[in-house]
XYZ file of C-alpha atoms in Angstrom:
756
model
C -0.034 -0.088 0.029
C 2.739 2.328 0.871
C 5.332 1.449 -1.964
C 5.066 5.159 -3.354
C 6.520 6.483 -0.053
C 9.868 4.663 -0.413
C 11.498 7.962 -1.992
C 10.962 9.834 0.967
C 13.741 10.676 3.691
C 13.177 9.689 7.222
C 11.751 12.838 8.528
C 9.421 13.181 5.340
C 8.290 9.623 5.934
C 7.556 10.239 9.654
C 5.453 13.541 8.715
C 3.601 11.987 5.936
C 2.604 8.876 7.957
C 1.798 10.816 11.079
C -1.466 9.445 12.953
C -4.497 11.579 12.814
C -4.808 14.518 15.000
C -3.200 18.051 14.966
C 0.160 18.127 13.221
C 2.820 20.865 12.398
C 5.509 20.345 9.803
C 8.342 22.787 9.901
C 9.776 22.764 6.392
C 12.990 24.658 5.987
C 13.902 26.258 2.703
C 14.291 23.694 -0.136
C 13.503 20.780 2.163
C 10.636 19.269 0.110
C 7.585 21.058 1.609
C 5.405 20.334 -1.386
C 6.452 16.826 -1.675
C 5.474 16.052 1.991
C 2.118 17.645 1.425
C 1.460 15.814 -1.805
C 2.523 12.592 -0.125
C 0.376 13.149 2.817
C -2.757 13.568 0.617
C -2.065 10.573 -1.241
C -1.347 8.642 2.026
C -4.753 9.364 3.424
C -6.496 8.424 0.282
C -4.511 5.221 -0.055
C -5.473 4.152 3.436
C -9.131 4.647 2.715
C -10.094 8.415 3.332
C -12.730 9.641 1.196
C -11.345 12.276 -1.294
C -14.349 14.418 -0.790
C -13.622 14.584 2.855
C -10.107 16.191 2.365
C -9.508 19.882 2.243
C -6.159 21.145 1.011
C -5.628 24.982 1.222
C -2.946 26.732 -0.753
C -1.953 30.283 -1.453
C -1.684 30.008 -5.274
C -3.899 28.053 -7.935
C -0.374 26.941 -9.422
C 0.556 25.256 -6.127
C -2.838 23.479 -5.922
C -2.538 22.354 -9.439
C 0.905 21.055 -9.022
C -0.077 19.149 -5.874
C -3.225 17.614 -7.489
C -1.375 16.548 -10.473
C 1.241 14.806 -8.393
C -1.289 13.030 -6.226
C -3.051 11.762 -9.376
C 0.334 10.529 -10.557
C 0.754 8.612 -7.141
C -2.544 7.122 -6.716
C -4.851 7.571 -9.727
C -7.938 9.857 -10.598
C -9.480 9.704 -7.083
C -7.303 12.780 -6.381
C -9.587 14.889 -8.628
C -12.437 14.764 -5.948
C -10.128 16.330 -3.190
C -11.209 19.913 -2.407
C -7.757 21.526 -3.168
C -7.217 25.164 -4.070
C -6.645 28.585 -2.662
C -8.247 30.003 0.475
C -10.130 32.374 -1.836
C -11.234 29.670 -4.429
C -12.354 27.222 -1.836
C -14.247 29.763 0.148
C -15.735 31.210 -2.918
C -17.364 27.592 -3.629
C -18.656 27.483 -0.276
C -20.421 30.811 -0.581
C -21.799 29.708 -4.045
C -23.347 26.962 -2.053
C -24.661 28.846 0.940
C -24.083 32.555 0.357
C -27.818 32.972 0.153
C -27.886 33.049 3.880
C -25.950 36.319 3.928
C -28.208 37.884 1.144
C -26.131 36.858 -1.990
C -27.229 34.886 -5.005
C -25.123 31.982 -6.431
C -24.015 33.933 -9.356
C -22.253 36.858 -7.366
C -19.487 38.462 -9.049
C -15.938 38.647 -7.517
C -14.200 42.063 -7.710
C -10.466 42.080 -8.074
C -8.000 44.709 -6.528
C -8.661 47.006 -9.600
C -12.374 46.639 -9.501
C -12.426 47.574 -5.739
C -10.141 50.492 -6.255
C -12.166 51.815 -9.099
C -15.407 51.694 -6.956
C -13.582 53.308 -4.012
C -12.481 56.081 -6.228
C -15.971 56.579 -7.674
C -17.355 56.817 -3.799
C -14.645 59.324 -3.101
C -15.581 61.380 -6.086
C -19.584 61.152 -5.254
C -18.862 62.358 -1.719
C -16.701 65.263 -3.125
C -13.620 64.354 -1.151
C -9.988 65.204 -1.869
C -8.481 61.972 -3.618
C -5.067 63.202 -2.407
C -6.069 63.030 1.117
C -8.364 59.991 0.536
C -6.036 58.204 -1.591
C -7.972 55.143 -3.147
C -5.046 52.861 -2.695
C -4.778 54.008 1.011
C -8.300 53.636 1.732
C -8.485 50.279 -0.098
C -5.857 49.285 2.166
C -7.654 50.232 5.302
C -10.805 48.516 4.504
C -8.820 45.368 3.703
C -6.920 45.387 6.840
C -10.293 46.023 8.525
C -11.920 42.944 7.059
C -8.892 40.751 7.460
C -9.181 41.750 11.149
C -12.914 40.777 11.078
C -13.836 44.282 11.778
C -17.134 45.095 9.885
C -18.094 48.610 8.637
C -20.735 48.957 11.647
C -17.878 47.866 14.293
C -15.337 50.178 12.436
C -17.424 53.295 13.026
C -18.091 52.499 16.402
C -14.395 51.837 17.401
C -13.290 54.911 19.047
C -9.596 54.082 18.626
C -9.996 53.380 14.890
C -11.932 56.725 14.366
C -9.324 58.625 16.475
C -6.479 57.323 14.280
C -8.268 58.245 11.138
C -9.074 61.623 12.357
C -5.491 62.183 13.419
C -4.476 61.150 9.875
C -6.877 63.814 8.752
C -9.145 61.126 7.063
C -12.084 61.147 9.357
C -14.687 59.889 6.723
C -13.127 56.578 5.812
C -15.749 54.846 7.841
C -18.370 56.392 5.712
C -16.513 55.309 2.633
C -16.227 51.862 3.912
C -20.002 51.557 4.642
C -20.690 53.007 1.182
C -18.417 50.613 -0.315
C -19.992 47.622 1.371
C -23.636 48.862 0.505
C -22.614 49.230 -3.165
C -20.887 45.682 -3.331
C -24.173 44.268 -1.745
C -26.207 46.003 -4.341
C -24.076 44.695 -7.042
C -24.309 40.986 -5.628
C -20.555 41.240 -5.578
C -17.839 40.389 -3.010
C -14.170 41.706 -3.102
C -11.207 39.094 -2.357
C -11.493 39.998 1.584
C -15.288 39.335 1.571
C -14.733 35.886 0.357
C -12.837 35.180 3.797
C -14.840 37.544 5.807
C -18.334 36.134 4.654
C -17.241 32.613 4.933
C -16.345 33.466 8.613
C -19.747 35.086 9.079
C -21.395 32.096 7.558
C -19.830 29.614 10.143
C -20.182 32.062 13.077
C -23.816 32.810 12.541
C -25.265 29.533 11.086
C -24.277 26.596 13.268
C -26.000 24.264 10.831
C -23.844 25.642 7.939
C -20.618 25.163 9.864
C -21.607 21.520 11.085
C -22.270 20.659 7.506
C -18.827 21.791 6.496
C -17.022 20.370 9.583
C -18.599 16.812 8.554
C -17.552 17.430 5.015
C -13.788 18.120 5.809
C -12.458 15.339 7.848
C -8.858 16.095 7.208
C -7.720 19.755 6.642
C -4.257 20.432 5.168
C -2.753 24.008 5.095
C 0.223 25.043 3.006
C 2.471 27.901 3.999
C 0.739 28.229 7.317
C 3.036 31.163 8.285
C 1.341 33.296 5.874
C -2.140 33.067 7.174
C -3.983 35.996 8.445
C -6.376 36.477 11.316
C -9.373 35.597 9.274
C -8.064 32.521 7.669
C -6.684 31.266 11.069
C -10.209 31.825 12.397
C -11.910 29.752 9.678
C -9.462 26.941 9.949
C -9.842 26.855 13.694
C -13.731 26.588 13.280
C -13.621 24.153 10.610
C -10.887 21.855 12.514
C -12.567 22.078 15.981
C -14.609 19.027 15.431
C -12.094 16.403 15.109
C -8.845 18.478 15.072
C -7.477 16.563 12.048
C -5.635 19.674 11.080
C -2.177 19.372 9.204
C -0.188 22.556 8.712
C 3.000 23.003 6.713
C 5.154 26.034 6.886
C 8.376 27.734 7.698
C 8.373 30.528 10.470
C 11.756 31.721 9.108
C 9.895 32.528 5.722
C 7.094 34.612 7.239
C 7.458 37.953 5.114
C 3.781 39.044 4.379
C 2.876 41.048 7.436
C 2.018 44.024 5.334
C -0.746 41.763 3.930
C -1.966 40.831 7.455
C -0.207 37.617 7.731
C 0.536 36.777 11.459
C 3.586 34.810 12.181
C 2.254 34.091 15.513
C -0.381 31.727 13.849
C 2.462 29.224 13.337
C 4.424 30.053 16.518
C 1.408 29.427 18.753
C 0.286 26.383 17.094
C 1.397 24.428 20.083
C -0.825 26.466 22.238
C -3.893 26.055 20.213
C -3.499 22.265 19.885
C -1.612 21.228 22.948
C -1.213 17.509 21.844
C 0.106 18.350 18.401
C 2.821 16.415 16.720
C 5.865 18.437 15.446
C 7.839 17.199 12.372
C 10.904 19.302 11.178
C 12.315 18.948 7.596
C 15.857 20.314 7.786
C 17.528 18.838 4.849
C 17.944 21.383 2.085
C 17.939 19.720 -1.453
C 18.057 23.442 -3.333
C 21.256 25.184 -2.244
C 25.096 24.527 -1.793
C 26.478 24.403 1.741
C 27.981 27.891 1.653
C 24.422 29.281 0.848
C 22.620 27.182 3.374
C 25.024 27.825 6.218
C 25.288 31.590 5.477
C 21.498 31.686 5.716
C 21.573 29.808 9.016
C 23.863 32.398 10.525
C 21.655 35.358 9.306
C 18.438 33.885 10.683
C 19.932 32.805 13.984
C 19.781 36.348 14.975
C 16.021 36.355 15.373
C 14.590 35.767 18.581
C 10.953 34.875 17.549
C 11.378 31.520 15.847
C 10.779 27.885 15.949
C 14.566 26.287 16.557
C 15.674 23.953 13.742
C 18.979 23.475 11.937
C 18.730 23.410 8.085
C 21.600 21.172 6.453
C 22.420 19.921 3.127
C 24.270 16.989 1.584
C 24.979 19.179 -1.582
C 28.506 20.357 -2.647
C 30.354 23.057 -0.751
C 29.702 25.409 -3.691
C 31.078 29.005 -4.497
C 31.479 31.689 -1.735
C 28.977 34.351 -1.683
C 30.129 37.374 -4.081
C 30.222 40.755 -2.818
C 29.993 44.065 -5.090
C 30.701 47.411 -3.589
C 29.775 50.156 -6.000
C 30.163 53.830 -5.635
C 26.512 54.494 -6.820
C 23.494 52.843 -7.857
C 24.262 53.304 -11.487
C 27.757 51.612 -10.909
C 25.857 48.812 -8.923
C 23.697 48.167 -11.947
C 26.723 48.041 -14.476
C 28.561 45.757 -12.031
C 25.764 43.358 -11.605
C 25.247 43.182 -15.383
C 28.750 42.718 -16.153
C 28.864 39.750 -13.614
C 25.882 38.120 -15.109
C 27.439 38.585 -18.607
C 30.671 36.979 -17.535
C 28.888 34.263 -15.543
C 26.853 33.356 -18.853
C 29.934 33.189 -20.765
C 31.958 31.257 -18.333
C 29.384 28.787 -17.127
C 27.686 28.672 -20.441
C 24.262 29.448 -18.626
C 20.948 30.715 -20.127
C 19.734 34.100 -19.202
C 16.775 32.437 -17.257
C 19.331 30.987 -14.838
C 19.905 34.467 -13.310
C 17.436 36.350 -10.961
C 18.131 39.875 -9.501
C 16.216 40.529 -6.345
C 15.476 43.879 -4.745
C 13.710 45.337 -1.689
C 11.648 48.004 -3.548
C 10.400 48.087 -7.159
C 12.102 51.439 -7.692
C 15.524 49.664 -7.631
C 15.045 47.874 -10.807
C 15.756 51.059 -13.070
C 19.433 51.183 -12.680
C 19.509 47.290 -13.428
C 17.381 47.562 -16.382
C 19.402 50.278 -17.790
C 22.604 48.305 -17.468
C 21.184 44.929 -18.887
C 19.842 46.850 -21.885
C 23.353 48.400 -22.713
C 24.549 44.629 -22.734
C 21.621 43.657 -24.744
C 20.679 41.003 -22.067
C 17.043 40.245 -22.368
C 15.170 40.539 -18.892
C 11.743 40.381 -17.493
C 9.982 42.302 -14.558
C 8.270 39.552 -12.608
C 5.084 40.915 -11.295
C 4.383 43.448 -14.112
C 1.127 44.076 -15.513
C -0.657 40.816 -15.993
C -2.460 39.611 -19.056
C -5.904 39.866 -17.328
C -5.376 43.549 -16.194
C -5.018 44.822 -19.622
C -7.544 47.293 -20.772
C -9.044 45.413 -23.737
C -8.996 42.128 -21.582
C -11.017 44.029 -18.735
C -13.396 45.448 -21.316
C -14.494 42.056 -22.667
C -14.468 40.519 -19.268
C -16.902 43.266 -18.182
C -19.447 41.976 -20.831
C -18.948 38.505 -19.448
C -19.472 39.562 -15.923
C -22.478 41.558 -16.807
C -24.060 38.476 -18.340
C -23.371 36.465 -15.515
C -24.650 38.954 -12.930
C -26.830 41.883 -14.152
C -26.251 43.552 -10.811
C -22.637 43.936 -11.335
C -22.509 47.906 -11.673
C -18.766 48.036 -12.001
C -19.126 45.860 -15.319
C -22.118 47.732 -16.465
C -20.492 51.182 -16.164
C -17.522 49.942 -18.067
C -19.246 48.117 -20.740
C -22.396 50.262 -21.472
C -20.493 52.824 -23.687
C -17.691 50.866 -24.862
C -17.722 50.947 -27.732
C -19.401 54.418 -27.931
C -23.202 53.945 -28.028
C -24.271 57.672 -27.460
C -24.738 57.043 -23.662
C -22.698 59.655 -22.101
C -21.507 60.575 -18.698
C -24.418 63.027 -17.992
C -26.820 60.032 -18.899
C -25.156 57.788 -16.530
C -25.273 60.172 -13.620
C -28.991 60.530 -14.230
C -29.351 56.754 -14.126
C -27.367 56.655 -10.865
C -29.436 59.480 -9.171
C -32.717 57.762 -10.356
C -31.483 54.336 -9.024
C -30.753 55.677 -5.654
C -34.188 57.513 -5.292
C -35.864 54.254 -6.406
C -33.646 52.212 -4.171
C -32.848 49.765 -6.900
C -29.856 48.949 -9.067
C -28.655 50.515 -12.342
C -29.732 47.559 -14.395
C -33.425 47.943 -13.483
C -33.251 51.498 -14.593
C -31.612 50.747 -17.938
C -33.700 47.872 -18.624
C -36.880 49.976 -17.999
C -36.031 53.781 -18.018
C -39.913 54.709 -18.368
C -41.088 52.837 -15.527
C -38.869 54.586 -13.085
C -39.119 58.134 -14.693
C -35.521 58.597 -15.851
C -35.448 62.090 -17.125
C -33.879 61.464 -20.661
C -35.455 61.817 -24.157
C -36.757 59.061 -26.134
C -33.617 58.578 -28.156
C -31.358 58.159 -25.114
C -33.952 55.825 -23.597
C -34.016 53.868 -26.753
C -30.094 53.405 -26.539
C -30.466 52.283 -22.920
C -32.934 49.657 -23.575
C -30.961 48.379 -26.824
C -28.074 47.817 -24.660
C -30.087 45.863 -22.051
C -31.672 43.824 -24.967
C -28.146 43.046 -26.090
C -27.069 41.975 -22.858
C -30.280 39.626 -22.420
C -29.559 38.120 -25.750
C -26.002 37.195 -24.580
C -27.548 35.585 -21.648
C -29.457 33.211 -24.088
C -26.345 32.532 -25.803
C -24.215 31.561 -22.702
C -27.113 29.065 -21.719
C -27.174 27.386 -25.189
C -23.720 27.501 -26.263
C -20.282 26.241 -24.970
C -18.112 28.710 -23.204
C -15.848 29.402 -26.209
C -18.687 30.078 -28.615
C -20.564 32.075 -26.228
C -17.445 34.330 -25.576
C -16.689 34.713 -29.231
C -20.380 35.523 -30.066
C -20.029 38.312 -27.295
C -16.645 39.691 -28.395
C -18.083 40.187 -31.927
C -21.716 41.255 -31.079
C -20.573 43.736 -28.418
C -18.735 45.652 -31.138
C -15.226 45.305 -29.424
C -13.719 43.487 -31.963
C -14.944 45.925 -34.781
C -13.940 48.778 -32.809
C -10.038 47.711 -32.689
C -10.208 46.688 -36.247
C -11.617 49.937 -37.222
C -8.758 51.870 -35.481
C -6.150 50.103 -37.740
C -3.232 50.851 -35.450
C -0.297 48.831 -34.177
C -1.625 49.255 -30.579
C -5.200 48.237 -31.918
C -3.587 45.102 -33.547
C -1.870 44.050 -30.217
C -5.220 44.766 -28.300
C -6.907 42.365 -30.993
C -4.260 39.636 -30.450
C -4.821 39.943 -26.774
C -8.550 39.269 -27.296
C -8.040 36.469 -29.415
C -5.410 34.951 -26.921
C -8.235 35.332 -24.241
C -10.582 33.457 -26.521
C -8.176 30.711 -26.908
C -7.576 30.247 -23.344
C -11.443 29.940 -22.945
C -11.396 27.294 -25.652
C -8.613 25.452 -23.705
C -10.454 25.866 -20.471
C -13.644 24.500 -21.854
C -12.042 21.564 -23.540
C -10.286 20.419 -20.403
C -13.383 20.954 -18.165
C -13.986 17.235 -17.933
C -10.581 16.637 -16.828
C -10.953 19.070 -13.991
C -14.490 17.664 -12.967
C -14.682 17.474 -9.187
C -17.607 15.324 -8.291
C -20.252 17.414 -6.803
C -18.253 20.598 -7.300
C -18.756 22.976 -10.231
C -15.765 22.728 -12.537
C -16.848 21.348 -15.785
C -15.486 24.086 -18.061
C -18.505 26.418 -18.276
C -18.703 30.047 -18.929
C -19.273 30.668 -15.368
C -16.324 28.567 -14.231
C -13.846 30.286 -16.366
C -15.030 33.655 -15.062
C -14.399 32.347 -11.340
C -11.147 30.841 -12.242
C -9.703 34.065 -13.737
C -11.071 36.320 -10.893
C -9.249 34.063 -8.430
C -6.093 34.162 -10.069
C -3.020 35.355 -7.706
C 0.122 37.445 -8.723
C 2.069 34.099 -9.066
C -0.617 32.369 -11.163
C -0.288 35.406 -13.653
C 3.305 34.754 -14.376
C 2.978 31.632 -16.563
C 2.378 33.751 -19.634
C 5.851 33.985 -20.844
C 8.703 31.406 -20.362
C 11.293 33.262 -22.516
C 14.999 32.903 -21.870
C 15.229 36.225 -19.956
C 16.918 37.362 -16.766
C 14.216 37.741 -14.117
C 13.987 40.891 -12.015
C 11.665 41.019 -8.967
C 11.059 42.009 -5.611
C 12.148 39.667 -2.811
C 8.418 39.341 -1.814
C 7.694 38.154 -5.231
C 10.572 35.682 -5.276
C 9.053 33.608 -2.476
C 8.495 30.062 -3.613
C 10.807 30.263 -6.594
C 14.410 29.110 -7.032
C 17.458 30.174 -9.618
C 20.841 28.907 -10.106
C 22.331 32.254 -9.697
C 20.736 35.038 -7.572
C 21.866 38.771 -7.005
C 20.642 40.496 -4.065
C 21.132 44.321 -4.637
C 20.807 47.389 -2.562
C 22.059 45.993 0.660
C 22.514 49.282 2.302
C 21.229 50.341 5.806
C 17.713 52.011 5.761
C 17.280 50.405 2.273
C 17.453 46.827 3.370
C 16.613 46.594 6.167
C 14.172 49.535 5.428
C 14.083 52.540 7.443
C 10.598 51.911 8.690
C 11.656 48.577 10.444
C 14.990 49.589 12.598
C 12.996 50.775 15.525
C 11.109 47.838 16.191
C 12.555 44.364 16.692
C 9.313 42.450 15.250
C 9.822 44.582 12.178
C 13.496 44.048 11.968
C 13.183 40.381 12.328
C 10.717 40.138 9.505
C 13.193 42.282 7.361
C 15.799 39.587 8.425
C 13.361 36.742 7.279
C 12.845 38.591 3.992
C 16.769 38.473 3.690
C 16.862 34.823 4.373
C 14.155 34.207 1.857
C 16.413 36.118 -0.842
C 19.544 33.749 -0.009
C 17.583 30.733 -0.051
C 16.239 31.309 -3.549
C 19.930 30.449 -4.877
C 20.976 26.890 -5.983
C 24.404 27.585 -7.079
C 25.866 31.020 -6.132
C 24.563 34.156 -4.382
C 25.990 37.569 -5.148
C 25.314 40.516 -2.755
C 25.590 44.187 -3.739
C 25.609 47.647 -2.118
C 26.176 51.180 -3.262
C 27.976 53.920 -1.214
C 25.629 56.620 -2.858
C 22.177 56.269 -4.142
C 19.364 58.759 -5.057
C 16.436 58.549 -2.781
C 13.631 61.171 -2.178
C 15.321 63.339 -4.881
C 18.498 63.666 -3.097
C 21.862 61.691 -3.521
C 22.419 60.021 -0.281
C 25.379 58.403 1.464
C 24.689 54.782 2.328
C 26.254 52.558 4.861
C 26.332 48.574 4.194
C 23.327 46.778 5.688
C 23.704 45.161 8.913
C 22.778 41.934 7.331
C 26.038 41.753 5.553
C 27.768 41.758 9.071
C 25.845 38.852 10.059
C 27.352 36.593 7.301
C 30.439 34.904 8.441
C 33.461 36.213 6.558
C 34.534 32.777 5.666
C 31.406 32.561 3.445
C 32.214 35.593 1.511
C 34.395 36.438 -1.539
C 35.306 40.016 -0.439
C 36.721 42.017 -3.391
C 40.016 43.903 -2.800
C 38.428 47.384 -2.798
C 35.954 46.161 -0.037
C 38.606 44.332 2.143
C 40.812 47.445 2.242
C 38.323 48.794 4.662
C 36.819 45.683 5.696
C 36.992 46.441 9.576
C 34.645 49.459 8.773
C 33.011 49.035 5.420
C 30.730 46.235 6.582
C 32.268 44.312 9.364
C 31.547 45.649 12.789
C 32.738 44.078 16.077
C 29.307 44.828 17.812
C 26.282 42.983 17.042
C 23.055 44.359 15.555
C 21.248 46.875 17.914
C 18.038 48.192 17.130
C 17.843 52.152 17.427
C 16.062 55.040 16.118
C 18.833 57.196 17.495
C 21.162 58.792 14.974
C 24.256 56.878 14.013
C 26.910 56.721 11.647
C 25.013 53.895 9.948
C 22.153 56.086 8.870
C 22.027 57.486 5.462
C 23.772 60.859 4.950
C 23.227 63.511 2.309
C 26.244 64.356 0.033
C 25.939 67.904 0.833
C 24.489 69.088 4.238
C 21.913 72.072 3.883
C 22.016 75.069 6.299
C 18.410 75.575 7.247
C 17.670 78.869 8.986
C 15.194 81.788 9.405
C 11.938 79.879 8.411
C 8.528 80.186 9.453
C 7.025 76.710 10.918
C 3.923 75.281 9.215
C 0.624 74.918 11.403
C 1.254 71.348 13.016
C -2.349 70.383 11.884
C -1.514 70.677 8.143
C 1.481 68.207 8.535
C 0.601 64.696 6.984
C 2.352 61.397 6.608
C 4.552 61.443 3.538
C 5.331 65.103 3.351
C 8.796 66.514 3.247
C 9.464 69.042 5.954
C 12.499 71.171 7.369
C 13.580 71.377 10.937
C 15.800 74.444 12.132
C 18.329 71.642 13.518
C 17.923 68.390 11.801
C 17.346 69.731 8.233
C 15.077 68.135 5.682
C 13.096 65.246 6.559
C 10.311 62.946 5.581
C 7.137 62.311 7.626
C 6.995 58.476 8.075
C 4.064 58.272 10.458
C 1.829 60.511 12.562
C -0.016 59.417 15.810
C -2.189 60.803 18.515
C -4.195 64.106 18.046
C -4.392 67.563 19.392
C -1.615 68.700 21.720
C -0.427 64.995 21.777
C 0.182 64.754 18.276
C 3.613 63.039 17.363
C 5.370 62.445 14.265
C 7.951 59.963 13.158
C 10.403 61.809 10.928
C 13.529 60.469 8.984
C 15.946 63.290 8.708
C 18.812 63.086 6.284
C 22.177 62.528 7.996
C 20.532 62.461 11.481
C 18.275 59.474 11.383
C 14.897 58.719 12.567
C 13.213 60.967 15.322
C 9.869 61.142 17.050
C 8.775 64.630 17.678
C 5.847 66.363 19.512
C 4.704 68.525 16.714
C 3.419 71.313 18.985
C 6.963 71.859 19.936
C 8.793 70.565 16.836
C 8.402 73.700 14.682
C 8.644 71.933 11.288
C 7.996 73.685 7.905
C 6.463 71.993 5.096
C 8.536 71.625 1.805
C 6.487 69.468 -0.274
C 3.453 67.185 -0.241
């Protein structure tokens, strides 16, 4: 029965064959985490567990697909019936079944990040608020964090601490935007990504019969990347597993790097408290990297206090020492990195795709891109605009969404005059006003303008009714044709294809090619529908299935579009889960990596160190680190000190260039260990030329906001990183060039605003 387990090492075997009950597998970098999860599922099915009773949660569709294919290879087609997918896709399925308890129909629309931001921007405009103060991205993030913390719009407006924080940030009306946003989503029969989790929790919290049904269904719950779960994910898992506690989590606390998305490392650190009788397994053998890389990474992460003790090791070769590039500027850094890639390509006869350049922030890619272009080395930015975010694709998808769900007002407003049908902005404003007065949706007004007394002439009313009639005709086509034929009919009959053909430009030609590629993907999806059938789950390749599939794509899933031979450029956050033979980690300067926002808090600094650990462990053969003595930041040329993380790598692992070794005692090697301090020090960035600031009038402290550049009579220019408190207790955290980070009481600080 267990012949397929013979390829596992001893610890993997123990983890895979663990008895029922709570279990946690701590999987070090490159230790075969996916292999263990895959074999665990196969093991459960092989010993007689019904696949319909197994739930496996991942963070990307790509990971779920890979795992399912592996399980099917091991034990056959039974694996197709396992409930396996991302948190969002699995919970969306549950809400399709039971969301009516919360007032949704089963054909609800899922809004992606762009859809949500567009709706928020519209609400801000309708309320006549300043979109610079109420920045849509900021408001979106604020609402998202509230939902992830299970704070509803009603609870938000009643929470004095939250309202005080918004008021102190001069954004006191976020609670009103949150409420309006939720109301508009509900009216559109739509949920955003956060709602898929939030509403699932509400369903389980408020309807015991529903919770019991799903607890009974999921006899075994497996969770990938448990260290990346946020509060609401943690709570849902805890509810589902509370019946029999057959919860099996896999992760690595040392790779917890997504706190900015709400991930909580304490979920994995406190698993032992949630399930006192849990079993712990440690996968410590790294199959990916050389000894040098593994041991260097171990030295770095050992500096963190909050961690589960483990010792990662490898039987791989010793490998090359870690390269170190010291550059005088960020431009020279780019040139030296590009030159090193070129030399390694030639010497080692490696393809471009063997190389990855990782950085802390997206802005750092500029100098690397310029240097690679000069050497004619092809590259790709990982995490750029995805296929499904392109305008022409979003335009056609808006028609698809509207056909499935007439209440989807975001889709309606995008499609109704695209191509132009003579239905202008003024008409749509009248439609929205009429809908608000009548207490109904936009579709009802457009479908029957006369009934609701829409104040437009007969010509305009006929245009609106003609659009509604067209959409209803598309509904008939979707019901009677397969997904591809229906999609093709809509693309042609909507007028989108004709519009781009008539433009007759290179850009329009590219847009037509992208639409054709979308139709091709629908064709492939519908033809493979039978292979994806999941028992009583919907997944037969229908038009609706396709729309849900693309709505739930993650950033990582969107990166399968191109497999050309190119050097990969990406942030370290985007690199999680990937591996490359040669990795370059650039910008290793204090206040850049670690970031200046992280150095005054141990928890934040430890996350930065975990981020560096993740970067190091992406490499298979060789790592090269680089830093620059000067770099343009905030419009100023700044002096930089090497990152403290460089000091944490044992010198025996480093190939230190001569120019760095000359001043090794000062350049990046320090006798004293890392200290967490916001006090000024020689390690902080310094401007090349100090400015003498004098004789200026301070600004009103109430006008000072986060993100502004300010001046202080003693400390010079600085950037406002955060503001807390209110009235006479209002404080600002400011980063001053050449001085460091300061926390100032604004009523005494006497700061002058330089720019917004």
